[in-house]
mmCIF file with all atom_site columns, C-alpha atoms and ligand atoms in Angstrom:
data_model
loop_
_atom_site.group_PDB
_atom_site.id
_atom_site.type_symbol
_atom_site.label_atom_id
_atom_site.label_alt_id
_atom_site.label_comp_id
_atom_site.label_asym_id
_atom_site.label_entity_id
_atom_site.label_seq_id
_atom_site.pdbx_PDB_ins_code
_atom_site.Cartn_x
_atom_site.Cartn_y
_atom_site.Cartn_z
_atom_site.occupancy
_atom_site.B_iso_or_equiv
_atom_site.pdbx_formal_charge
_atom_site.auth_seq_id
_atom_site.auth_comp_id
_atom_site.auth_asym_id
_atom_site.auth_atom_id
_atom_site.pdbx_PDB_model_num
ATOM   1   C  CA  . MET A 1 1   ? 5.314   41.950 5.082   1.00 0.00 ? 1   MET A CA  1
ATOM   2   C  CA  . ASP A 1 2   ? 6.224   43.449 8.472   1.00 0.00 ? 2   ASP A CA  1
ATOM   3   C  CA  . GLN A 1 3   ? 10.066  44.036 8.135   1.00 0.00 ? 3   GLN A CA  1
ATOM   4   C  CA  . ILE A 1 4   ? 10.359  45.321 11.739  1.00 0.00 ? 4   ILE A CA  1
ATOM   5   C  CA  . LYS A 1 5   ? 8.643   42.105 13.082  1.00 0.00 ? 5   LYS A CA  1
ATOM   6   C  CA  . ILE A 1 6   ? 10.772  39.879 10.887  1.00 0.00 ? 6   ILE A CA  1
ATOM   7   C  CA  . GLY A 1 7   ? 13.933  41.736 12.059  1.00 0.00 ? 7   GLY A CA  1
ATOM   8   C  CA  . LYS A 1 8   ? 13.047  41.228 15.637  1.00 0.00 ? 8   LYS A CA  1
ATOM   9   C  CA  . PHE A 1 9   ? 12.265  37.597 15.134  1.00 0.00 ? 9   PHE A CA  1
ATOM   10  C  CA  . ILE A 1 10  ? 15.744  37.085 13.416  1.00 0.00 ? 10  ILE A CA  1
ATOM   11  C  CA  . ALA A 1 11  ? 17.493  38.749 16.297  1.00 0.00 ? 11  ALA A CA  1
ATOM   12  C  CA  . GLU A 1 12  ? 15.478  36.736 18.746  1.00 0.00 ? 12  GLU A CA  1
ATOM   13  C  CA  . ARG A 1 13  ? 16.249  33.318 17.085  1.00 0.00 ? 13  ARG A CA  1
ATOM   14  C  CA  . ARG A 1 14  ? 19.889  34.143 16.621  1.00 0.00 ? 14  ARG A CA  1
ATOM   15  C  CA  . LYS A 1 15  ? 20.368  35.011 20.316  1.00 0.00 ? 15  LYS A CA  1
ATOM   16  C  CA  . GLU A 1 16  ? 18.503  31.728 21.190  1.00 0.00 ? 16  GLU A CA  1
ATOM   17  C  CA  . LYS A 1 17  ? 21.047  29.944 19.108  1.00 0.00 ? 17  LYS A CA  1
ATOM   18  C  CA  . GLY A 1 18  ? 23.957  31.681 20.954  1.00 0.00 ? 18  GLY A CA  1
ATOM   19  C  CA  . LEU A 1 19  ? 25.264  33.420 17.908  1.00 0.00 ? 19  LEU A CA  1
ATOM   20  C  CA  . THR A 1 20  ? 26.583  37.044 17.469  1.00 0.00 ? 20  THR A CA  1
ATOM   21  C  CA  . GLN A 1 21  ? 25.741  38.974 14.447  1.00 0.00 ? 21  GLN A CA  1
ATOM   22  C  CA  . MET A 1 22  ? 29.371  38.540 13.248  1.00 0.00 ? 22  MET A CA  1
ATOM   23  C  CA  . GLN A 1 23  ? 29.283  34.707 13.706  1.00 0.00 ? 23  GLN A CA  1
ATOM   24  C  CA  . LEU A 1 24  ? 25.819  34.485 11.856  1.00 0.00 ? 24  LEU A CA  1
ATOM   25  C  CA  . ALA A 1 25  ? 27.208  36.625 8.997   1.00 0.00 ? 25  ALA A CA  1
ATOM   26  C  CA  . GLN A 1 26  ? 30.321  34.453 8.602   1.00 0.00 ? 26  GLN A CA  1
ATOM   27  C  CA  . GLU A 1 27  ? 28.296  31.316 8.418   1.00 0.00 ? 27  GLU A CA  1
ATOM   28  C  CA  . LEU A 1 28  ? 26.275  32.825 5.696   1.00 0.00 ? 28  LEU A CA  1
ATOM   29  C  CA  . GLY A 1 29  ? 29.285  34.338 3.880   1.00 0.00 ? 29  GLY A CA  1
ATOM   30  C  CA  . ILE A 1 30  ? 28.075  37.965 4.297   1.00 0.00 ? 30  ILE A CA  1
ATOM   31  C  CA  . THR A 1 31  ? 29.004  41.067 6.280   1.00 0.00 ? 31  THR A CA  1
ATOM   32  C  CA  . ASP A 1 32  ? 27.672  41.646 9.893   1.00 0.00 ? 32  ASP A CA  1
ATOM   33  C  CA  . ARG A 1 33  ? 26.316  45.015 8.539   1.00 0.00 ? 33  ARG A CA  1
ATOM   34  C  CA  . ALA A 1 34  ? 23.847  43.069 6.363   1.00 0.00 ? 34  ALA A CA  1
ATOM   35  C  CA  . VAL A 1 35  ? 22.643  41.041 9.479   1.00 0.00 ? 35  VAL A CA  1
ATOM   36  C  CA  . SER A 1 36  ? 22.381  44.257 11.321  1.00 0.00 ? 36  SER A CA  1
ATOM   37  C  CA  . LYS A 1 37  ? 20.148  45.803 8.633   1.00 0.00 ? 37  LYS A CA  1
ATOM   38  C  CA  . TRP A 1 38  ? 17.765  42.815 8.690   1.00 0.00 ? 38  TRP A CA  1
ATOM   39  C  CA  . GLU A 1 39  ? 17.448  42.870 12.462  1.00 0.00 ? 39  GLU A CA  1
ATOM   40  C  CA  . ASN A 1 40  ? 16.756  46.695 12.545  1.00 0.00 ? 40  ASN A CA  1
ATOM   41  C  CA  . GLY A 1 41  ? 13.946  46.084 9.858   1.00 0.00 ? 41  GLY A CA  1
ATOM   42  C  CA  . ARG A 1 42  ? 15.825  48.174 7.121   1.00 0.00 ? 42  ARG A CA  1
ATOM   43  C  CA  . ALA A 1 43  ? 16.096  45.238 4.746   1.00 0.00 ? 43  ALA A CA  1
ATOM   44  C  CA  . LEU A 1 44  ? 14.797  41.716 4.047   1.00 0.00 ? 44  LEU A CA  1
ATOM   45  C  CA  . PRO A 1 45  ? 17.303  38.867 3.379   1.00 0.00 ? 45  PRO A CA  1
ATOM   46  C  CA  . ASP A 1 46  ? 17.822  38.192 -0.335  1.00 0.00 ? 46  ASP A CA  1
ATOM   47  C  CA  . ALA A 1 47  ? 15.868  35.230 -1.678  1.00 0.00 ? 47  ALA A CA  1
ATOM   48  C  CA  . SER A 1 48  ? 19.067  33.322 -2.122  1.00 0.00 ? 48  SER A CA  1
ATOM   49  C  CA  . LEU A 1 49  ? 19.933  33.650 1.472   1.00 0.00 ? 49  LEU A CA  1
ATOM   50  C  CA  . MET A 1 50  ? 16.565  32.863 2.974   1.00 0.00 ? 50  MET A CA  1
ATOM   51  C  CA  . LEU A 1 51  ? 16.921  29.057 3.059   1.00 0.00 ? 51  LEU A CA  1
ATOM   52  C  CA  . PRO A 1 52  ? 20.450  28.992 4.539   1.00 0.00 ? 52  PRO A CA  1
ATOM   53  C  CA  . LEU A 1 53  ? 19.322  31.643 7.168   1.00 0.00 ? 53  LEU A CA  1
ATOM   54  C  CA  . CYS A 1 54  ? 16.352  29.633 8.009   1.00 0.00 ? 54  CYS A CA  1
ATOM   55  C  CA  . GLU A 1 55  ? 18.491  26.580 8.509   1.00 0.00 ? 55  GLU A CA  1
ATOM   56  C  CA  . HIS A 1 56  ? 20.817  28.326 10.830  1.00 0.00 ? 56  HIS A CA  1
ATOM   57  C  CA  . LEU A 1 57  ? 18.015  29.749 12.895  1.00 0.00 ? 57  LEU A CA  1
ATOM   58  C  CA  . GLY A 1 58  ? 16.081  26.517 12.901  1.00 0.00 ? 58  GLY A CA  1
ATOM   59  C  CA  . ILE A 1 59  ? 12.865  28.005 11.420  1.00 0.00 ? 59  ILE A CA  1
ATOM   60  C  CA  . SER A 1 60  ? 10.827  27.584 8.165   1.00 0.00 ? 60  SER A CA  1
ATOM   61  C  CA  . VAL A 1 61  ? 10.778  30.201 5.509   1.00 0.00 ? 61  VAL A CA  1
ATOM   62  C  CA  . THR A 1 62  ? 6.955   30.732 6.313   1.00 0.00 ? 62  THR A CA  1
ATOM   63  C  CA  . GLU A 1 63  ? 7.940   31.490 9.950   1.00 0.00 ? 63  GLU A CA  1
ATOM   64  C  CA  . LEU A 1 64  ? 10.596  33.927 8.766   1.00 0.00 ? 64  LEU A CA  1
ATOM   65  C  CA  . LEU A 1 65  ? 8.113   35.778 6.469   1.00 0.00 ? 65  LEU A CA  1
ATOM   66  C  CA  . CYS A 1 66  ? 5.479   35.778 9.249   1.00 0.00 ? 66  CYS A CA  1
ATOM   67  C  CA  . GLY A 1 67  ? 8.009   36.982 11.778  1.00 0.00 ? 67  GLY A CA  1
ATOM   68  C  CA  . GLU A 1 68  ? 6.830   34.523 14.209  1.00 0.00 ? 68  GLU A CA  1
ATOM   69  C  CA  . VAL A 1 69  ? 6.602   30.848 15.185  1.00 0.00 ? 69  VAL A CA  1
ATOM   70  C  CA  . VAL A 1 70  ? 3.809   29.208 13.141  1.00 0.00 ? 70  VAL A CA  1
ATOM   71  C  CA  . THR A 1 71  ? 1.983   26.379 15.101  1.00 0.00 ? 71  THR A CA  1
ATOM   72  C  CA  . MET A 1 72  ? -0.772  24.294 13.904  1.00 0.00 ? 72  MET A CA  1
ATOM   73  C  CA  . GLU A 1 73  ? -3.145  26.402 15.983  1.00 0.00 ? 73  GLU A CA  1
ATOM   74  C  CA  . ASN A 1 74  ? -2.399  29.844 14.618  1.00 0.00 ? 74  ASN A CA  1
ATOM   75  C  CA  . ALA A 1 75  ? -1.940  28.479 11.085  1.00 0.00 ? 75  ALA A CA  1
ATOM   76  C  CA  . ASN A 1 76  ? -5.543  27.348 11.172  1.00 0.00 ? 76  ASN A CA  1
ATOM   77  C  CA  . GLN A 1 77  ? -6.585  30.711 12.612  1.00 0.00 ? 77  GLN A CA  1
ATOM   78  C  CA  . ALA A 1 78  ? -4.820  32.503 9.872   1.00 0.00 ? 78  ALA A CA  1
ATOM   79  C  CA  . LEU A 1 79  ? -6.500  30.252 7.269   1.00 0.00 ? 79  LEU A CA  1
ATOM   80  C  CA  . GLU A 1 80  ? -10.007 30.786 8.834   1.00 0.00 ? 80  GLU A CA  1
ATOM   81  C  CA  . LYS A 1 81  ? -9.596  34.485 8.858   1.00 0.00 ? 81  LYS A CA  1
ATOM   82  C  CA  . GLN A 1 82  ? -8.594  34.512 5.139   1.00 0.00 ? 82  GLN A CA  1
ATOM   83  C  CA  . ILE A 1 83  ? -11.698 32.275 4.291   1.00 0.00 ? 83  ILE A CA  1
ATOM   84  C  CA  . LEU A 1 84  ? -14.072 34.568 6.213   1.00 0.00 ? 84  LEU A CA  1
ATOM   85  C  CA  . GLU A 1 85  ? -12.756 37.471 4.469   1.00 0.00 ? 85  GLU A CA  1
ATOM   86  C  CA  . ILE A 1 86  ? -13.366 35.905 1.066   1.00 0.00 ? 86  ILE A CA  1
ATOM   87  C  CA  . VAL A 1 87  ? -16.898 34.914 2.017   1.00 0.00 ? 87  VAL A CA  1
ATOM   88  C  CA  . ARG A 1 88  ? -17.632 38.383 3.294   1.00 0.00 ? 88  ARG A CA  1
ATOM   89  C  CA  . GLU A 1 89  ? -16.278 39.939 -0.042  1.00 0.00 ? 89  GLU A CA  1
ATOM   90  C  CA  . LYS A 1 90  ? -18.423 37.584 -2.125  1.00 0.00 ? 90  LYS A CA  1
ATOM   91  C  CA  . GLU A 1 91  ? -21.474 38.594 -0.051  1.00 0.00 ? 91  GLU A CA  1
ATOM   92  C  CA  . GLN A 1 92  ? -20.821 42.341 -0.509  1.00 0.00 ? 92  GLN A CA  1
ATOM   93  C  CA  . ARG A 1 93  ? -20.271 41.734 -4.400  1.00 0.00 ? 93  ARG A CA  1
ATOM   94  C  CA  . ASP A 1 94  ? -23.564 39.737 -4.603  1.00 0.00 ? 94  ASP A CA  1
ATOM   95  C  CA  . LYS A 1 95  ? -25.518 42.368 -2.825  1.00 0.00 ? 95  LYS A CA  1
ATOM   96  C  CA  . GLN A 1 96  ? -24.202 44.934 -5.337  1.00 0.00 ? 96  GLN A CA  1
ATOM   97  C  CA  . MET A 1 97  ? -24.930 42.574 -8.264  1.00 0.00 ? 97  MET A CA  1
ATOM   98  C  CA  . LEU A 1 98  ? -28.486 42.111 -7.155  1.00 0.00 ? 98  LEU A CA  1
ATOM   99  C  CA  . ARG A 1 99  ? -29.038 45.855 -6.949  1.00 0.00 ? 99  ARG A CA  1
ATOM   100 C  CA  . ILE A 1 100 ? -27.605 46.164 -10.510 1.00 0.00 ? 100 ILE A CA  1
ATOM   101 C  CA  . GLU A 1 101 ? -30.081 43.446 -11.563 1.00 0.00 ? 101 GLU A CA  1
ATOM   102 C  CA  . TRP A 1 102 ? -33.053 45.317 -10.251 1.00 0.00 ? 102 TRP A CA  1
ATOM   103 C  CA  . VAL A 1 103 ? -32.160 48.538 -12.106 1.00 0.00 ? 103 VAL A CA  1
ATOM   104 C  CA  . LEU A 1 104 ? -31.293 46.464 -15.271 1.00 0.00 ? 104 LEU A CA  1
ATOM   105 C  CA  . GLY A 1 105 ? -34.749 44.609 -15.014 1.00 0.00 ? 105 GLY A CA  1
ATOM   106 C  CA  . ILE A 1 106 ? -36.792 47.824 -14.569 1.00 0.00 ? 106 ILE A CA  1
ATOM   107 C  CA  . LEU A 1 107 ? -34.935 49.508 -17.517 1.00 0.00 ? 107 LEU A CA  1
ATOM   108 C  CA  . SER A 1 108 ? -35.380 46.585 -19.711 1.00 0.00 ? 108 SER A CA  1
ATOM   109 C  CA  . CYS A 1 109 ? -39.134 46.427 -18.957 1.00 0.00 ? 109 CYS A CA  1
ATOM   110 C  CA  . ILE A 1 110 ? -39.461 49.964 -19.825 1.00 0.00 ? 110 ILE A CA  1
ATOM   111 C  CA  . ILE A 1 111 ? -37.508 49.619 -23.093 1.00 0.00 ? 111 ILE A CA  1
ATOM   112 C  CA  . LEU A 1 112 ? -39.584 46.519 -23.891 1.00 0.00 ? 112 LEU A CA  1
ATOM   113 C  CA  . PHE A 1 113 ? -43.092 47.778 -22.883 1.00 0.00 ? 113 PHE A CA  1
ATOM   114 C  CA  . VAL A 1 114 ? -43.190 51.528 -23.527 1.00 0.00 ? 114 VAL A CA  1
ATOM   115 C  CA  . PRO A 1 115 ? -42.973 51.223 -27.404 1.00 0.00 ? 115 PRO A CA  1
ATOM   116 C  CA  . ILE A 1 116 ? -45.530 48.492 -27.358 1.00 0.00 ? 116 ILE A CA  1
ATOM   117 C  CA  . PHE A 1 117 ? -48.063 50.719 -25.424 1.00 0.00 ? 117 PHE A CA  1
ATOM   118 C  CA  . ILE A 1 118 ? -47.313 53.657 -27.867 1.00 0.00 ? 118 ILE A CA  1
ATOM   119 C  CA  . ALA A 1 119 ? -47.807 51.303 -30.816 1.00 0.00 ? 119 ALA A CA  1
ATOM   120 C  CA  . ALA A 1 120 ? -51.206 50.087 -29.245 1.00 0.00 ? 120 ALA A CA  1
ATOM   121 C  CA  . TYR A 1 121 ? -52.676 53.491 -28.330 1.00 0.00 ? 121 TYR A CA  1
ATOM   122 C  CA  . ALA A 1 122 ? -51.047 56.240 -30.397 1.00 0.00 ? 122 ALA A CA  1
ATOM   123 C  CA  . PRO A 1 123 ? -52.597 57.244 -33.687 1.00 0.00 ? 123 PRO A CA  1
ATOM   124 C  CA  . VAL A 1 124 ? -49.746 56.145 -36.013 1.00 0.00 ? 124 VAL A CA  1
ATOM   125 C  CA  . GLU A 1 125 ? -49.400 54.385 -39.157 1.00 0.00 ? 125 GLU A CA  1
ATOM   126 C  CA  . ASP A 1 126 ? -49.361 50.532 -39.093 1.00 0.00 ? 126 ASP A CA  1
ATOM   127 C  CA  . TRP A 1 127 ? -45.816 50.242 -40.377 1.00 0.00 ? 127 TRP A CA  1
ATOM   128 C  CA  . LEU A 1 128 ? -44.656 52.485 -37.528 1.00 0.00 ? 128 LEU A CA  1
ATOM   129 C  CA  . ARG A 1 129 ? -46.513 50.354 -34.993 1.00 0.00 ? 129 ARG A CA  1
ATOM   130 C  CA  . ILE A 1 130 ? -44.581 47.356 -36.195 1.00 0.00 ? 130 ILE A CA  1
ATOM   131 C  CA  . VAL A 1 131 ? -41.137 49.298 -36.012 1.00 0.00 ? 131 VAL A CA  1
ATOM   132 C  CA  . LEU A 1 132 ? -41.969 50.549 -32.542 1.00 0.00 ? 132 LEU A CA  1
ATOM   133 C  CA  . ILE A 1 133 ? -42.718 46.984 -31.188 1.00 0.00 ? 133 ILE A CA  1
ATOM   134 C  CA  . PHE A 1 134 ? -39.567 45.494 -32.616 1.00 0.00 ? 134 PHE A CA  1
ATOM   135 C  CA  . SER A 1 135 ? -37.339 48.442 -31.639 1.00 0.00 ? 135 SER A CA  1
ATOM   136 C  CA  . GLY A 1 136 ? -37.944 47.795 -27.888 1.00 0.00 ? 136 GLY A CA  1
ATOM   137 C  CA  . PHE A 1 137 ? -38.180 43.980 -28.117 1.00 0.00 ? 137 PHE A CA  1
ATOM   138 C  CA  . ILE A 1 138 ? -34.686 42.991 -28.879 1.00 0.00 ? 138 ILE A CA  1
ATOM   139 C  CA  . PRO A 1 139 ? -32.722 45.348 -26.388 1.00 0.00 ? 139 PRO A CA  1
ATOM   140 C  CA  . GLY A 1 140 ? -35.459 44.733 -23.801 1.00 0.00 ? 140 GLY A CA  1
ATOM   141 C  CA  . ILE A 1 141 ? -35.100 40.766 -24.064 1.00 0.00 ? 141 ILE A CA  1
ATOM   142 C  CA  . ILE A 1 142 ? -31.240 41.116 -23.978 1.00 0.00 ? 142 ILE A CA  1
ATOM   143 C  CA  . GLY A 1 143 ? -31.450 43.223 -20.919 1.00 0.00 ? 143 GLY A CA  1
ATOM   144 C  CA  . LEU A 1 144 ? -33.789 40.911 -19.172 1.00 0.00 ? 144 LEU A CA  1
ATOM   145 C  CA  . CYS A 1 145 ? -31.692 37.879 -20.039 1.00 0.00 ? 145 CYS A CA  1
ATOM   146 C  CA  . PHE A 1 146 ? -28.635 39.692 -18.407 1.00 0.00 ? 146 PHE A CA  1
ATOM   147 C  CA  . ALA A 1 147 ? -30.622 40.460 -15.432 1.00 0.00 ? 147 ALA A CA  1
ATOM   148 C  CA  . MET A 1 148 ? -31.558 36.955 -14.914 1.00 0.00 ? 148 MET A CA  1
ATOM   149 C  CA  . LYS A 1 149 ? -28.016 35.758 -15.374 1.00 0.00 ? 149 LYS A CA  1
ATOM   150 C  CA  . ILE A 1 150 ? -27.067 38.061 -12.519 1.00 0.00 ? 150 ILE A CA  1
ATOM   151 C  CA  . GLU A 1 151 ? -29.940 36.727 -10.480 1.00 0.00 ? 151 GLU A CA  1
ATOM   152 C  CA  . GLN A 1 152 ? -28.792 33.138 -11.141 1.00 0.00 ? 152 GLN A CA  1
ATOM   153 C  CA  . VAL A 1 153 ? -25.220 33.555 -10.104 1.00 0.00 ? 153 VAL A CA  1
ATOM   154 C  CA  . ALA A 1 154 ? -25.364 36.103 -7.311  1.00 0.00 ? 154 ALA A CA  1
ATOM   155 C  CA  . GLY A 1 155 ? -26.245 34.629 -3.875  1.00 0.00 ? 155 GLY A CA  1
ATOM   156 C  CA  . TYR A 1 156 ? -28.224 31.417 -3.484  1.00 0.00 ? 156 TYR A CA  1
ATOM   157 C  CA  . TYR A 1 157 ? -31.795 30.206 -3.457  1.00 0.00 ? 157 TYR A CA  1
ATOM   158 C  CA  . GLU A 1 158 ? -33.053 28.681 -0.202  1.00 0.00 ? 158 GLU A CA  1
ATOM   159 C  CA  . CYS A 1 159 ? -35.357 25.673 -0.281  1.00 0.00 ? 159 CYS A CA  1
ATOM   160 C  CA  . LYS A 1 160 ? -38.354 26.327 1.947   1.00 0.00 ? 160 LYS A CA  1
ATOM   161 C  CA  . GLU A 1 161 ? -38.724 22.608 2.773   1.00 0.00 ? 161 GLU A CA  1
ATOM   162 C  CA  . CYS A 1 162 ? -35.219 21.522 3.868   1.00 0.00 ? 162 CYS A CA  1
ATOM   163 C  CA  . GLY A 1 163 ? -33.234 24.862 4.047   1.00 0.00 ? 163 GLY A CA  1
ATOM   164 C  CA  . HIS A 1 164 ? -30.724 23.874 1.446   1.00 0.00 ? 164 HIS A CA  1
ATOM   165 C  CA  . LYS A 1 165 ? -29.018 26.813 -0.245  1.00 0.00 ? 165 LYS A CA  1
ATOM   166 C  CA  . TYR A 1 166 ? -27.819 26.417 -3.803  1.00 0.00 ? 166 TYR A CA  1
ATOM   167 C  CA  . VAL A 1 167 ? -27.159 28.075 -7.158  1.00 0.00 ? 167 VAL A CA  1
ATOM   168 C  CA  . PRO A 1 168 ? -29.694 26.781 -9.833  1.00 0.00 ? 168 PRO A CA  1
ATOM   169 C  CA  . THR A 1 169 ? -28.935 26.265 -13.477 1.00 0.00 ? 169 THR A CA  1
ATOM   170 C  CA  . TYR A 1 170 ? -29.935 29.085 -15.813 1.00 0.00 ? 170 TYR A CA  1
ATOM   171 C  CA  . LYS A 1 171 ? -32.537 26.771 -17.381 1.00 0.00 ? 171 LYS A CA  1
ATOM   172 C  CA  . ALA A 1 172 ? -34.132 25.746 -13.979 1.00 0.00 ? 172 ALA A CA  1
ATOM   173 C  CA  . MET A 1 173 ? -34.369 29.464 -13.152 1.00 0.00 ? 173 MET A CA  1
ATOM   174 C  CA  . TYR A 1 174 ? -35.459 30.609 -16.436 1.00 0.00 ? 174 TYR A CA  1
ATOM   175 C  CA  . MET A 1 175 ? -38.358 28.123 -16.609 1.00 0.00 ? 175 MET A CA  1
ATOM   176 C  CA  . ALA A 1 176 ? -39.518 28.657 -13.096 1.00 0.00 ? 176 ALA A CA  1
ATOM   177 C  CA  . PRO A 1 177 ? -42.532 30.746 -12.282 1.00 0.00 ? 177 PRO A CA  1
ATOM   178 C  CA  . HIS A 1 178 ? -41.574 33.675 -10.061 1.00 0.00 ? 178 HIS A CA  1
ATOM   179 C  CA  . MET A 1 179 ? -42.846 36.658 -7.993  1.00 0.00 ? 179 MET A CA  1
ATOM   180 C  CA  . GLY A 1 180 ? -39.981 39.072 -7.911  1.00 0.00 ? 180 GLY A CA  1
ATOM   181 C  CA  . ARG A 1 181 ? -36.885 37.061 -7.117  1.00 0.00 ? 181 ARG A CA  1
ATOM   182 C  CA  . THR A 1 182 ? -38.870 34.328 -5.251  1.00 0.00 ? 182 THR A CA  1
ATOM   183 C  CA  . ARG A 1 183 ? -39.144 31.353 -7.627  1.00 0.00 ? 183 ARG A CA  1
ATOM   184 C  CA  . HIS A 1 184 ? -40.981 28.165 -7.640  1.00 0.00 ? 184 HIS A CA  1
ATOM   185 C  CA  . MET A 1 185 ? -38.248 25.577 -8.258  1.00 0.00 ? 185 MET A CA  1
ATOM   186 C  CA  . LYS A 1 186 ? -37.340 21.925 -7.397  1.00 0.00 ? 186 LYS A CA  1
ATOM   187 C  CA  . CYS A 1 187 ? -34.765 21.668 -4.759  1.00 0.00 ? 187 CYS A CA  1
ATOM   188 C  CA  . PRO A 1 188 ? -31.690 19.546 -5.794  1.00 0.00 ? 188 PRO A CA  1
ATOM   189 C  CA  . ALA A 1 189 ? -31.222 18.220 -2.179  1.00 0.00 ? 189 ALA A CA  1
ATOM   190 C  CA  . CYS A 1 190 ? -34.731 16.935 -1.172  1.00 0.00 ? 190 CYS A CA  1
ATOM   191 C  CA  . GLY A 1 191 ? -36.391 17.123 -4.540  1.00 0.00 ? 191 GLY A CA  1
ATOM   192 C  CA  . LYS A 1 192 ? -39.442 19.024 -3.343  1.00 0.00 ? 192 LYS A CA  1
ATOM   193 C  CA  . LYS A 1 193 ? -40.893 22.036 -5.110  1.00 0.00 ? 193 LYS A CA  1
ATOM   194 C  CA  . SER A 1 194 ? -41.386 25.167 -3.171  1.00 0.00 ? 194 SER A CA  1
ATOM   195 C  CA  . TRP A 1 195 ? -41.331 29.001 -3.430  1.00 0.00 ? 195 TRP A CA  1
ATOM   196 C  CA  . GLN A 1 196 ? -37.585 29.656 -2.967  1.00 0.00 ? 196 GLN A CA  1
ATOM   197 C  CA  . LYS A 1 197 ? -36.236 32.941 -1.644  1.00 0.00 ? 197 LYS A CA  1
ATOM   198 C  CA  . LYS A 1 198 ? -32.983 34.554 -2.790  1.00 0.00 ? 198 LYS A CA  1
ATOM   199 C  CA  . VAL A 1 199 ? -30.410 34.939 0.075   1.00 0.00 ? 199 VAL A CA  1
ATOM   200 C  CA  . VAL A 1 200 ? -26.919 36.355 -0.105  1.00 0.00 ? 200 VAL A CA  1
ATOM   201 C  CA  . SER A 1 201 ? -25.405 34.578 2.957   1.00 0.00 ? 201 SER A CA  1
ATOM   202 C  CA  . LYS A 1 202 ? -24.803 30.769 2.738   1.00 0.00 ? 202 LYS A CA  1
ATOM   203 C  CA  . ASP A 1 203 ? -25.025 30.315 6.611   1.00 0.00 ? 203 ASP A CA  1
HETATM 204 ZN ZN1 . LIG B 2 .   ? -34.974 21.079 -0.167  1.00 0.00 ? 301 LIG B ZN1 1
#
């Protein structure tokens, strides 16, 4: 909170009401030094004094804390700014998640397939072949499941037919044939099947 801005706003509203610091202090049952401290931006009014102070100044508590008059117009602007910031943060996070998915996917494939290749081509005992195959199988599959979960929830899939962007169910994604992150799925909006690309931004 901007104490200086709030202080200036209190002083401005007090003068508009034709009150001195002393008069305002008396009406609130406090010292004029306290009022002076607020107006210089050195302290904020106690929570218990905020409501009576706002009543005397003819402002809302929101306006007091913003240090300015809140109209419908700038209330909407403030809200829009907040929403845009949240959307931008989500996009950044999704991009990061998709990078993690890529690394996790490759690592899982190495863990899964390298022991199988070794088992297939290396001159080792049969029991060791079986151990090798299973040693990579479980961690590899778990890694791939995690990677797919990330792919499901990070960003959106875009329908090629109608442009609808959505988050599919894990099952729909899991069952879909894919080339990299592009998956052949049914769009929940238009019902058509197409190769859908992964996108991070919704607009
Ligand atoms: Zn569609």
